[in-house]
mmCIF file of C-alpha atoms and ligand atoms in Angstrom:
data_model
loop_
_atom_site.group_PDB
_atom_site.id
_atom_site.type_symbol
_atom_site.label_atom_id
_atom_site.label_comp_id
_atom_site.label_asym_id
_atom_site.label_seq_id
_atom_site.Cartn_x
_atom_site.Cartn_y
_atom_site.Cartn_z
ATOM 1 C CA MET A 1 -24.230 -4.971 2.545
ATOM 2 C CA VAL A 2 -22.219 -2.281 4.356
ATOM 3 C CA ASN A 3 -21.602 0.921 2.449
ATOM 4 C CA TYR A 4 -18.161 2.381 3.115
ATOM 5 C CA LYS A 5 -19.637 5.871 3.227
ATOM 6 C CA ASP A 6 -21.583 4.883 6.331
ATOM 7 C CA LEU A 7 -18.267 3.964 7.986
ATOM 8 C CA GLY A 8 -16.836 7.434 7.281
ATOM 9 C CA LEU A 9 -14.439 6.154 4.607
ATOM 10 C CA VAL A 10 -13.784 7.675 1.173
ATOM 11 C CA ASN A 11 -12.823 6.156 -2.170
ATOM 12 C CA THR A 12 -9.555 7.133 -3.859
ATOM 13 C CA ARG A 13 -10.876 9.329 -6.691
ATOM 14 C CA ASP A 14 -10.609 12.694 -5.002
ATOM 15 C CA MET A 15 -7.387 11.738 -3.212
ATOM 16 C CA PHE A 16 -5.690 10.943 -6.517
ATOM 17 C CA LYS A 17 -6.975 14.082 -8.231
ATOM 18 C CA LYS A 18 -5.445 16.229 -5.500
ATOM 19 C CA ALA A 19 -2.231 14.186 -5.349
ATOM 20 C CA MET A 20 -1.795 14.582 -9.101
ATOM 21 C CA ALA A 21 -2.300 18.342 -8.932
ATOM 22 C CA GLY A 22 -0.125 18.713 -5.819
ATOM 23 C CA HIS A 23 2.733 16.480 -7.053
ATOM 24 C CA TYR A 24 2.719 14.104 -4.107
ATOM 25 C CA ALA A 25 1.619 10.479 -3.594
ATOM 26 C CA ILE A 26 -0.886 8.944 -1.188
ATOM 27 C CA PRO A 27 0.596 6.378 1.206
ATOM 28 C CA ALA A 28 -0.930 2.900 0.967
ATOM 29 C CA PHE A 29 0.189 1.191 4.142
ATOM 30 C CA ASN A 30 -0.684 -2.484 4.691
ATOM 31 C CA PHE A 31 -1.980 -3.585 8.058
ATOM 32 C CA ASN A 32 -2.995 -6.849 9.732
ATOM 33 C CA ASN A 33 -3.566 -5.902 13.370
ATOM 34 C CA MET A 34 -4.557 -3.143 15.764
ATOM 35 C CA GLU A 35 -1.042 -1.872 16.537
ATOM 36 C CA GLN A 36 -0.235 -1.345 12.866
ATOM 37 C CA LEU A 37 -3.537 0.435 12.358
ATOM 38 C CA GLN A 38 -2.969 2.671 15.395
ATOM 39 C CA ALA A 39 0.495 3.632 14.125
ATOM 40 C CA ILE A 40 -0.806 4.446 10.626
ATOM 41 C CA ILE A 41 -3.732 6.543 11.831
ATOM 42 C CA ALA A 42 -1.737 8.351 14.522
ATOM 43 C CA ALA A 43 1.109 9.212 12.134
ATOM 44 C CA CYS A 44 -1.142 10.345 9.288
ATOM 45 C CA SER A 45 -3.530 12.287 11.522
ATOM 46 C CA GLU A 46 -0.717 14.107 13.290
ATOM 47 C CA GLU A 47 0.926 14.940 9.970
ATOM 48 C CA GLU A 48 -2.419 15.657 8.260
ATOM 49 C CA SER A 49 -1.851 13.208 5.421
ATOM 50 C CA PRO A 50 -4.613 11.377 3.532
ATOM 51 C CA VAL A 51 -4.113 7.622 3.786
ATOM 52 C CA ILE A 52 -5.063 4.329 2.175
ATOM 53 C CA LEU A 53 -5.397 1.451 4.633
ATOM 54 C CA GLN A 54 -4.442 -1.572 2.649
ATOM 55 C CA VAL A 55 -5.536 -5.151 3.340
ATOM 56 C CA SER A 56 -4.307 -8.187 1.414
ATOM 57 C CA LYS A 57 -6.285 -11.399 1.032
ATOM 58 C CA GLY A 58 -4.010 -12.972 3.648
ATOM 59 C CA ALA A 59 -4.478 -10.028 6.006
ATOM 60 C CA ARG A 60 -8.244 -10.305 5.656
ATOM 61 C CA ASN A 61 -8.120 -13.977 6.541
ATOM 62 C CA TYR A 62 -5.823 -13.197 9.464
ATOM 63 C CA ALA A 63 -7.839 -10.321 10.932
ATOM 64 C CA ASN A 64 -11.356 -11.509 10.038
ATOM 65 C CA GLN A 65 -13.627 -9.640 7.633
ATOM 66 C CA THR A 66 -16.142 -8.520 10.283
ATOM 67 C CA LEU A 67 -13.493 -7.255 12.680
ATOM 68 C CA LEU A 68 -11.820 -5.399 9.816
ATOM 69 C CA ARG A 69 -14.974 -3.494 9.047
ATOM 70 C CA TYR A 70 -15.238 -2.297 12.653
ATOM 71 C CA LEU A 71 -11.501 -1.620 12.823
ATOM 72 C CA ALA A 72 -11.856 0.645 9.792
ATOM 73 C CA GLN A 73 -14.829 2.419 11.303
ATOM 74 C CA GLY A 74 -12.883 2.714 14.560
ATOM 75 C CA ALA A 75 -9.935 4.118 12.639
ATOM 76 C CA VAL A 76 -12.107 6.969 11.373
ATOM 77 C CA GLU A 77 -13.264 7.790 14.904
ATOM 78 C CA TYR A 78 -9.703 7.504 16.246
ATOM 79 C CA ALA A 79 -8.563 9.934 13.543
ATOM 80 C CA ARG A 80 -11.384 12.290 14.523
ATOM 81 C CA GLU A 81 -10.232 12.182 18.144
ATOM 82 C CA ILE A 82 -6.628 12.997 17.188
ATOM 83 C CA GLY A 83 -7.728 15.662 14.727
ATOM 84 C CA GLY A 84 -9.896 17.445 17.310
ATOM 85 C CA GLY A 85 -13.031 16.755 15.259
ATOM 86 C CA LYS A 86 -11.377 16.868 11.825
ATOM 87 C CA VAL A 87 -10.862 13.540 10.038
ATOM 88 C CA ILE A 88 -8.174 12.955 7.415
ATOM 89 C CA PRO A 89 -9.421 11.200 4.242
ATOM 90 C CA ILE A 90 -9.179 7.428 4.868
ATOM 91 C CA ALA A 91 -9.752 4.739 2.226
ATOM 92 C CA LEU A 92 -9.982 1.005 2.916
ATOM 93 C CA HIS A 93 -8.462 -0.850 -0.022
ATOM 94 C CA LEU A 94 -8.152 -4.498 -0.996
ATOM 95 C CA ASP A 95 -4.558 -5.190 -2.031
ATOM 96 C CA HIS A 96 -3.963 -7.753 -4.811
ATOM 97 C CA GLY A 97 -7.506 -9.049 -5.130
ATOM 98 C CA ASP A 98 -7.240 -12.239 -7.160
ATOM 99 C CA SER A 99 -10.887 -12.901 -8.056
ATOM 100 C CA PHE A 100 -14.148 -11.146 -8.805
ATOM 101 C CA GLU A 101 -15.730 -12.884 -5.795
ATOM 102 C CA LEU A 102 -13.108 -11.577 -3.349
ATOM 103 C CA CYS A 103 -13.525 -8.008 -4.648
ATOM 104 C CA GLN A 104 -17.309 -8.329 -4.414
ATOM 105 C CA SER A 105 -17.118 -9.629 -0.849
ATOM 106 C CA CYS A 106 -14.793 -6.804 0.231
ATOM 107 C CA ILE A 107 -17.141 -4.228 -1.277
ATOM 108 C CA GLU A 108 -20.036 -5.807 0.613
ATOM 109 C CA PHE A 109 -18.023 -5.573 3.836
ATOM 110 C CA GLY A 110 -17.285 -1.850 3.549
ATOM 111 C CA PHE A 111 -14.137 -1.482 1.425
ATOM 112 C CA SER A 112 -14.032 1.792 -0.509
ATOM 113 C CA SER A 113 -11.486 0.658 -3.092
ATOM 114 C CA VAL A 114 -10.292 -2.659 -4.519
ATOM 115 C CA MET A 115 -7.404 -3.875 -6.595
ATOM 116 C CA ILE A 116 -8.051 -6.642 -9.067
ATOM 117 C CA ASP A 117 -4.680 -8.072 -9.992
ATOM 118 C CA GLY A 118 -4.918 -9.850 -13.318
ATOM 119 C CA SER A 119 -1.293 -9.111 -14.135
ATOM 120 C CA SER A 120 -0.279 -12.772 -14.378
ATOM 121 C CA LYS A 121 -2.992 -13.433 -16.980
ATOM 122 C CA SER A 122 -2.953 -12.738 -20.724
ATOM 123 C CA PHE A 123 -3.768 -9.141 -21.685
ATOM 124 C CA ASP A 124 -7.271 -10.119 -22.860
ATOM 125 C CA ASP A 125 -8.082 -12.169 -19.752
ATOM 126 C CA ASN A 126 -6.756 -9.386 -17.522
ATOM 127 C CA VAL A 127 -8.983 -6.862 -19.326
ATOM 128 C CA ALA A 128 -12.068 -9.109 -19.079
ATOM 129 C CA LEU A 129 -11.647 -9.790 -15.341
ATOM 130 C CA THR A 130 -10.790 -6.188 -14.490
ATOM 131 C CA LYS A 131 -13.769 -4.867 -16.484
ATOM 132 C CA LYS A 132 -16.128 -7.197 -14.601
ATOM 133 C CA VAL A 133 -14.865 -5.897 -11.251
ATOM 134 C CA VAL A 134 -15.064 -2.264 -12.400
ATOM 135 C CA GLU A 135 -18.680 -2.690 -13.537
ATOM 136 C CA TYR A 136 -19.657 -4.102 -10.152
ATOM 137 C CA ALA A 137 -17.581 -1.700 -8.023
ATOM 138 C CA HIS A 138 -18.710 1.455 -9.769
ATOM 139 C CA LYS A 139 -22.336 0.686 -8.913
ATOM 140 C CA PHE A 140 -21.325 1.424 -5.313
ATOM 141 C CA ASP A 141 -18.903 4.257 -6.117
ATOM 142 C CA VAL A 142 -15.985 2.017 -5.128
ATOM 143 C CA THR A 143 -12.763 2.748 -7.031
ATOM 144 C CA VAL A 144 -10.732 0.038 -8.784
ATOM 145 C CA GLU A 145 -6.997 -0.414 -9.343
ATOM 146 C CA GLY A 146 -5.822 -2.708 -12.152
ATOM 147 C CA GLU A 147 -2.316 -3.899 -12.955
ATOM 148 C CA LEU A 148 -0.322 -4.326 -16.152
ATOM 149 C CA GLY A 149 3.148 -5.878 -16.095
ATOM 150 C CA VAL A 150 4.561 -8.354 -13.580
ATOM 151 C CA LEU A 151 6.817 -7.467 -10.645
ATOM 152 C CA ALA A 152 9.679 -9.847 -9.945
ATOM 153 C CA GLY A 153 9.330 -11.816 -6.731
ATOM 154 C CA VAL A 154 6.178 -13.299 -5.275
ATOM 155 C CA GLU A 155 2.898 -11.789 -6.402
ATOM 156 C CA ASP A 156 -0.471 -13.527 -6.055
ATOM 157 C CA GLU A 157 1.444 -16.574 -4.850
ATOM 158 C CA VAL A 158 3.049 -16.716 -8.307
ATOM 159 C CA LYS A 159 6.833 -16.340 -8.306
ATOM 160 C CA ALA A 160 8.375 -14.412 -11.188
ATOM 161 C CA GLU A 161 12.166 -14.541 -11.518
ATOM 162 C CA GLN A 162 12.312 -11.499 -13.787
ATOM 163 C CA HIS A 163 10.371 -8.263 -14.017
ATOM 164 C CA THR A 164 8.041 -8.046 -16.979
ATOM 165 C CA TYR A 165 7.952 -4.293 -17.340
ATOM 166 C CA THR A 166 4.664 -2.669 -18.255
ATOM 167 C CA ARG A 167 4.541 -2.011 -21.998
ATOM 168 C CA PRO A 168 3.676 1.678 -22.496
ATOM 169 C CA GLU A 169 2.000 0.862 -25.817
ATOM 170 C CA GLU A 170 -0.589 -1.310 -24.002
ATOM 171 C CA VAL A 171 -1.767 1.045 -21.277
ATOM 172 C CA GLN A 172 -4.307 3.092 -23.237
ATOM 173 C CA ALA A 173 -6.033 -0.048 -24.535
ATOM 174 C CA PHE A 174 -6.128 -1.420 -20.979
ATOM 175 C CA LEU A 175 -7.793 1.727 -19.653
ATOM 176 C CA ASN A 176 -10.273 1.807 -22.550
ATOM 177 C CA GLY A 177 -11.123 -1.862 -22.126
ATOM 178 C CA THR A 178 -11.570 -1.834 -18.356
ATOM 179 C CA GLY A 179 -12.583 1.608 -17.066
ATOM 180 C CA VAL A 180 -10.203 1.323 -14.079
ATOM 181 C CA ASP A 181 -9.590 4.328 -11.839
ATOM 182 C CA SER A 182 -5.857 3.749 -11.375
ATOM 183 C CA LEU A 183 -3.151 1.561 -12.858
ATOM 184 C CA ALA A 184 -0.369 -0.334 -11.088
ATOM 185 C CA ILE A 185 2.730 -0.672 -13.255
ATOM 186 C CA SER A 186 5.914 -2.704 -13.219
ATOM 187 C CA ILE A 187 9.076 -0.603 -13.517
ATOM 188 C CA GLY A 188 11.547 -2.532 -11.390
ATOM 189 C CA THR A 189 10.057 -2.416 -7.913
ATOM 190 C CA SER A 190 9.290 -5.758 -6.268
ATOM 191 C CA HIS A 191 7.663 -7.086 -3.127
ATOM 192 C CA GLY A 192 9.528 -7.997 0.046
ATOM 193 C CA ALA A 193 12.873 -7.044 1.586
ATOM 194 C CA TYR A 194 15.196 -8.444 -1.107
ATOM 195 C CA LYS A 195 14.601 -6.249 -4.114
ATOM 196 C CA PHE A 196 18.096 -6.142 -5.607
ATOM 197 C CA LYS A 197 21.086 -8.457 -5.548
ATOM 198 C CA PRO A 198 24.174 -6.918 -3.888
ATOM 199 C CA GLY A 199 26.383 -5.323 -6.510
ATOM 200 C CA THR A 200 23.567 -4.790 -9.032
ATOM 201 C CA ASP A 201 22.109 -1.418 -9.998
ATOM 202 C CA PRO A 202 19.346 -0.642 -7.451
ATOM 203 C CA ARG A 203 17.482 1.768 -9.691
ATOM 204 C CA ILE A 204 13.929 1.594 -10.973
ATOM 205 C CA ARG A 205 12.953 2.447 -14.572
ATOM 206 C CA LEU A 206 11.702 6.001 -14.242
ATOM 207 C CA ASP A 207 12.125 6.256 -18.009
ATOM 208 C CA ILE A 208 9.339 3.688 -18.529
ATOM 209 C CA LEU A 209 7.178 5.589 -16.052
ATOM 210 C CA LYS A 210 7.711 8.712 -18.145
ATOM 211 C CA GLN A 211 6.715 6.939 -21.343
ATOM 212 C CA ILE A 212 3.557 5.632 -19.665
ATOM 213 C CA GLU A 213 2.689 9.106 -18.382
ATOM 214 C CA GLU A 214 3.050 10.508 -21.868
ATOM 215 C CA ARG A 215 0.567 7.930 -23.186
ATOM 216 C CA ILE A 216 -2.065 8.560 -20.474
ATOM 217 C CA PRO A 217 -1.500 12.093 -19.183
ATOM 218 C CA GLY A 218 -3.183 12.847 -15.863
ATOM 219 C CA PHE A 219 -4.085 9.217 -15.141
ATOM 220 C CA PRO A 220 -3.240 7.962 -11.599
ATOM 221 C CA ILE A 221 -0.361 5.476 -11.508
ATOM 222 C CA VAL A 222 0.367 3.113 -8.601
ATOM 223 C CA LEU A 223 3.723 1.747 -7.499
ATOM 224 C CA HIS A 224 3.755 -1.559 -5.640
ATOM 225 C CA GLY A 225 6.818 -2.996 -3.936
ATOM 226 C CA SER A 226 8.017 0.406 -2.741
ATOM 227 C CA SER A 227 9.629 -0.324 0.593
ATOM 228 C CA SER A 228 13.072 1.174 1.058
ATOM 229 C CA VAL A 229 14.269 -1.450 3.568
ATOM 230 C CA PRO A 230 15.902 0.999 6.031
ATOM 231 C CA GLN A 231 19.267 -0.458 6.984
ATOM 232 C CA GLU A 232 18.892 0.755 10.578
ATOM 233 C CA TYR A 233 16.057 -1.785 11.030
ATOM 234 C CA VAL A 234 17.955 -4.553 9.270
ATOM 235 C CA LYS A 235 20.927 -3.914 11.563
ATOM 236 C CA MET A 236 18.715 -3.835 14.649
ATOM 237 C CA ILE A 237 16.996 -7.073 13.703
ATOM 238 C CA ASN A 238 20.337 -8.789 13.168
ATOM 239 C CA GLN A 239 21.816 -7.272 16.337
ATOM 240 C CA TYR A 240 18.954 -8.750 18.346
ATOM 241 C CA GLY A 241 19.113 -12.267 17.002
ATOM 242 C CA GLY A 242 17.612 -11.981 13.524
ATOM 243 C CA GLN A 243 19.158 -13.212 10.301
ATOM 244 C CA LEU A 244 18.432 -10.911 7.398
ATOM 245 C CA LYS A 245 21.100 -11.013 4.758
ATOM 246 C CA ASP A 246 21.458 -8.641 1.810
ATOM 247 C CA ALA A 247 18.079 -6.985 2.311
ATOM 248 C CA ILE A 248 17.934 -4.059 -0.139
ATOM 249 C CA GLY A 249 15.036 -1.724 -1.006
ATOM 250 C CA ILE A 250 14.128 1.168 -3.307
ATOM 251 C CA GLY A 251 16.057 4.394 -2.686
ATOM 252 C CA GLU A 252 13.947 7.094 -1.094
ATOM 253 C CA ASP A 253 15.207 9.630 -3.606
ATOM 254 C CA GLN A 254 13.713 7.584 -6.450
ATOM 255 C CA LEU A 255 10.370 7.327 -4.676
ATOM 256 C CA ARG A 256 10.417 11.073 -3.991
ATOM 257 C CA GLU A 257 11.000 11.642 -7.695
ATOM 258 C CA ALA A 258 8.173 9.262 -8.650
ATOM 259 C CA SER A 259 5.801 10.958 -6.177
ATOM 260 C CA LYS A 260 6.137 14.217 -8.079
ATOM 261 C CA SER A 261 4.953 12.530 -11.288
ATOM 262 C CA ALA A 262 1.648 10.812 -12.087
ATOM 263 C CA VAL A 263 2.393 8.258 -9.371
ATOM 264 C CA CYS A 264 -0.465 8.926 -6.941
ATOM 265 C CA LYS A 265 -0.262 5.837 -4.698
ATOM 266 C CA ILE A 266 2.813 4.172 -3.237
ATOM 267 C CA ASN A 267 2.495 0.780 -1.518
ATOM 268 C CA ILE A 268 4.566 0.099 1.561
ATOM 269 C CA ASP A 269 4.300 -3.057 3.646
ATOM 270 C CA SER A 270 7.746 -4.579 4.222
ATOM 271 C CA ASP A 271 9.220 -1.479 5.895
ATOM 272 C CA GLY A 272 6.464 -1.625 8.501
ATOM 273 C CA ARG A 273 7.154 -5.313 9.063
ATOM 274 C CA LEU A 274 10.845 -4.564 9.545
ATOM 275 C CA ALA A 275 10.203 -1.727 12.006
ATOM 276 C CA MET A 276 7.839 -3.852 14.101
ATOM 277 C CA THR A 277 10.156 -6.835 14.099
ATOM 278 C CA ALA A 278 13.128 -4.672 15.106
ATOM 279 C CA GLY A 279 11.137 -3.147 17.981
ATOM 280 C CA VAL A 280 9.850 -6.464 19.274
ATOM 281 C CA ARG A 281 13.232 -8.198 18.997
ATOM 282 C CA LYS A 282 15.000 -5.419 20.891
ATOM 283 C CA VAL A 283 12.693 -5.626 23.906
ATOM 284 C CA LEU A 284 12.599 -9.415 24.000
ATOM 285 C CA MET A 285 16.400 -9.690 23.785
ATOM 286 C CA GLU A 286 17.098 -6.913 26.304
ATOM 287 C CA LYS A 287 14.398 -7.991 28.746
ATOM 288 C CA PRO A 288 14.090 -11.760 28.476
ATOM 289 C CA ALA A 289 11.811 -11.887 31.504
ATOM 290 C CA GLU A 290 9.215 -9.644 29.837
ATOM 291 C CA PHE A 291 5.978 -11.350 28.870
ATOM 292 C CA ASP A 292 3.416 -8.549 28.739
ATOM 293 C CA PRO A 293 2.615 -8.031 25.019
ATOM 294 C CA ARG A 294 2.039 -4.318 25.609
ATOM 295 C CA LYS A 295 5.665 -3.982 26.709
ATOM 296 C CA TYR A 296 7.051 -5.197 23.386
ATOM 297 C CA LEU A 297 4.245 -4.285 20.990
ATOM 298 C CA GLY A 298 4.023 -0.753 22.424
ATOM 299 C CA PRO A 299 7.631 0.270 21.615
ATOM 300 C CA ALA A 300 7.335 -1.466 18.224
ATOM 301 C CA ARG A 301 4.197 0.541 17.505
ATOM 302 C CA ASP A 302 6.056 3.764 18.411
ATOM 303 C CA MET A 303 8.816 2.886 15.931
ATOM 304 C CA LEU A 304 6.223 2.163 13.285
ATOM 305 C CA LYS A 305 4.550 5.513 13.827
ATOM 306 C CA GLU A 306 7.882 7.325 13.415
ATOM 307 C CA LEU A 307 8.523 5.385 10.204
ATOM 308 C CA TYR A 308 5.148 6.389 8.736
ATOM 309 C CA LYS A 309 5.681 10.018 9.687
ATOM 310 C CA HIS A 310 9.014 9.968 7.918
ATOM 311 C CA LYS A 311 7.384 8.472 4.813
ATOM 312 C CA VAL A 312 4.610 11.042 4.512
ATOM 313 C CA ILE A 313 6.863 14.014 5.254
ATOM 314 C CA ASN A 314 10.067 13.134 3.424
ATOM 315 C CA VAL A 315 9.276 10.481 0.819
ATOM 316 C CA LEU A 316 5.707 10.788 -0.450
ATOM 317 C CA GLY A 317 5.224 14.471 0.294
ATOM 318 C CA SER A 318 1.602 13.921 1.401
ATOM 319 C CA ALA A 319 1.922 15.562 4.840
ATOM 320 C CA HIS A 320 -0.288 18.644 5.330
ATOM 321 C CA HIS A 321 -2.413 17.804 2.274
ATOM 322 C CA ALA A 322 -5.321 16.106 4.076
ATOM 323 C CA PHE A 323 -7.531 19.171 4.074
ATOM 324 C CA ASP A 324 -6.535 20.747 0.732
HETATM 325 O O1 G3H B 401 1.959 -7.270 -1.864
HETATM 326 C C1 G3H B 401 1.898 -7.938 -0.871
HETATM 327 C C2 G3H B 401 1.710 -7.305 0.456
HETATM 328 O O2 G3H B 401 2.945 -6.989 1.038
HETATM 329 C C3 G3H B 401 0.847 -8.154 1.326
HETATM 330 O O3 G3H B 401 1.510 -9.310 1.680
HETATM 331 O O4 G3H B 401 -0.052 -11.196 1.161
HETATM 332 O O5 G3H B 401 1.768 -11.422 2.889
HETATM 333 O O6 G3H B 401 -0.243 -10.001 3.344
HETATM 334 P P1 G3H B 401 0.701 -10.565 2.303
HETATM 335 P P1 13P B 402 6.760 -3.863 -0.226
HETATM 336 O O1 13P B 402 6.975 -5.331 -0.017
HETATM 337 O O2 13P B 402 7.904 -3.264 -0.980
HETATM 338 O O3 13P B 402 6.470 -3.143 1.027
HETATM 339 O O4 13P B 402 5.469 -3.702 -1.179
HETATM 340 C C1 13P B 402 4.177 -3.752 -0.651
HETATM 341 C C2 13P B 402 3.136 -3.832 -1.711
HETATM 342 O O5 13P B 402 3.352 -3.611 -2.878
HETATM 343 C C3 13P B 402 1.771 -4.178 -1.276
HETATM 344 O O6 13P B 402 0.913 -4.340 -2.353
HETATM 345 ZN ZN1 ZN B 403 1.787 -5.124 -4.111
#
């Protein structure tokens, strides 16, 4: 058993309390490899933003659970180096945990926070599973995110054609029944790069968010599927041989608005994937003789870092709040 505190990580409780009071949101950036991790830590350390390093089940399988633990510990030391001895708050979070056993294993390998996603189950089954995870996690002071409502698109390998928006009248009972520390909701965001059909209204349901907030004032809310799909990256990818058609994300203005509310955590994965892909494609197309991975992963990592800086400064508002 590795305790996350021994790795220099923190859980999300204090982060969310401060984000709620300061009207900003904590970035939850997904990563799978060293370059993504370097970009996240460099951007957040330089901008003094707290950060949640987010790992999906697939990412954990890809990177290896033991390596991940040392990567996270290394991330803390890397942040210390950049911060001249000061370390931004860093949480290591399981994204979309789909079983008690996976959450338990992550906690044993040094995660400071886990999501148990029972959103595709019945309300009662979701409550029962989430409660079981909370009871285990809290023994180790690990925080737990639950989810109510189903995002359209692929989630937990289940494909939903339509959003099932979170029902505000259910949230209080879910919190009472589970004891979760934060709640992911469905208000029109979705995973991936194709969030809206061209010609449809690309707005999320901030009105439902408001109703939820009124039911559970001061409780941390999480938004999944919050990539904005910057068109500059889509264009670059297509210019350098890619084929992304009609990729549309969530407007940054809507995310900025949500960050000022009880939304304390905003999940971003696809935008990072787009930035990296654009960077790699550009080098490989412009320099077809290049075969040193550092020569194409390095520029891609630089683009990623700029993207994350932009997010924490202009979208989530978390820059300069690391040491509040
Ligand atoms: O919500 C899903 C995240 O973007 C992680 O995706 O399961 O392909 O790693 P993944
Ligand atoms: P995006 O696909 O919009 O980046 O969402 C990521 C996410 O919600 C991870 O849990
Ligand atoms: Zn998600």
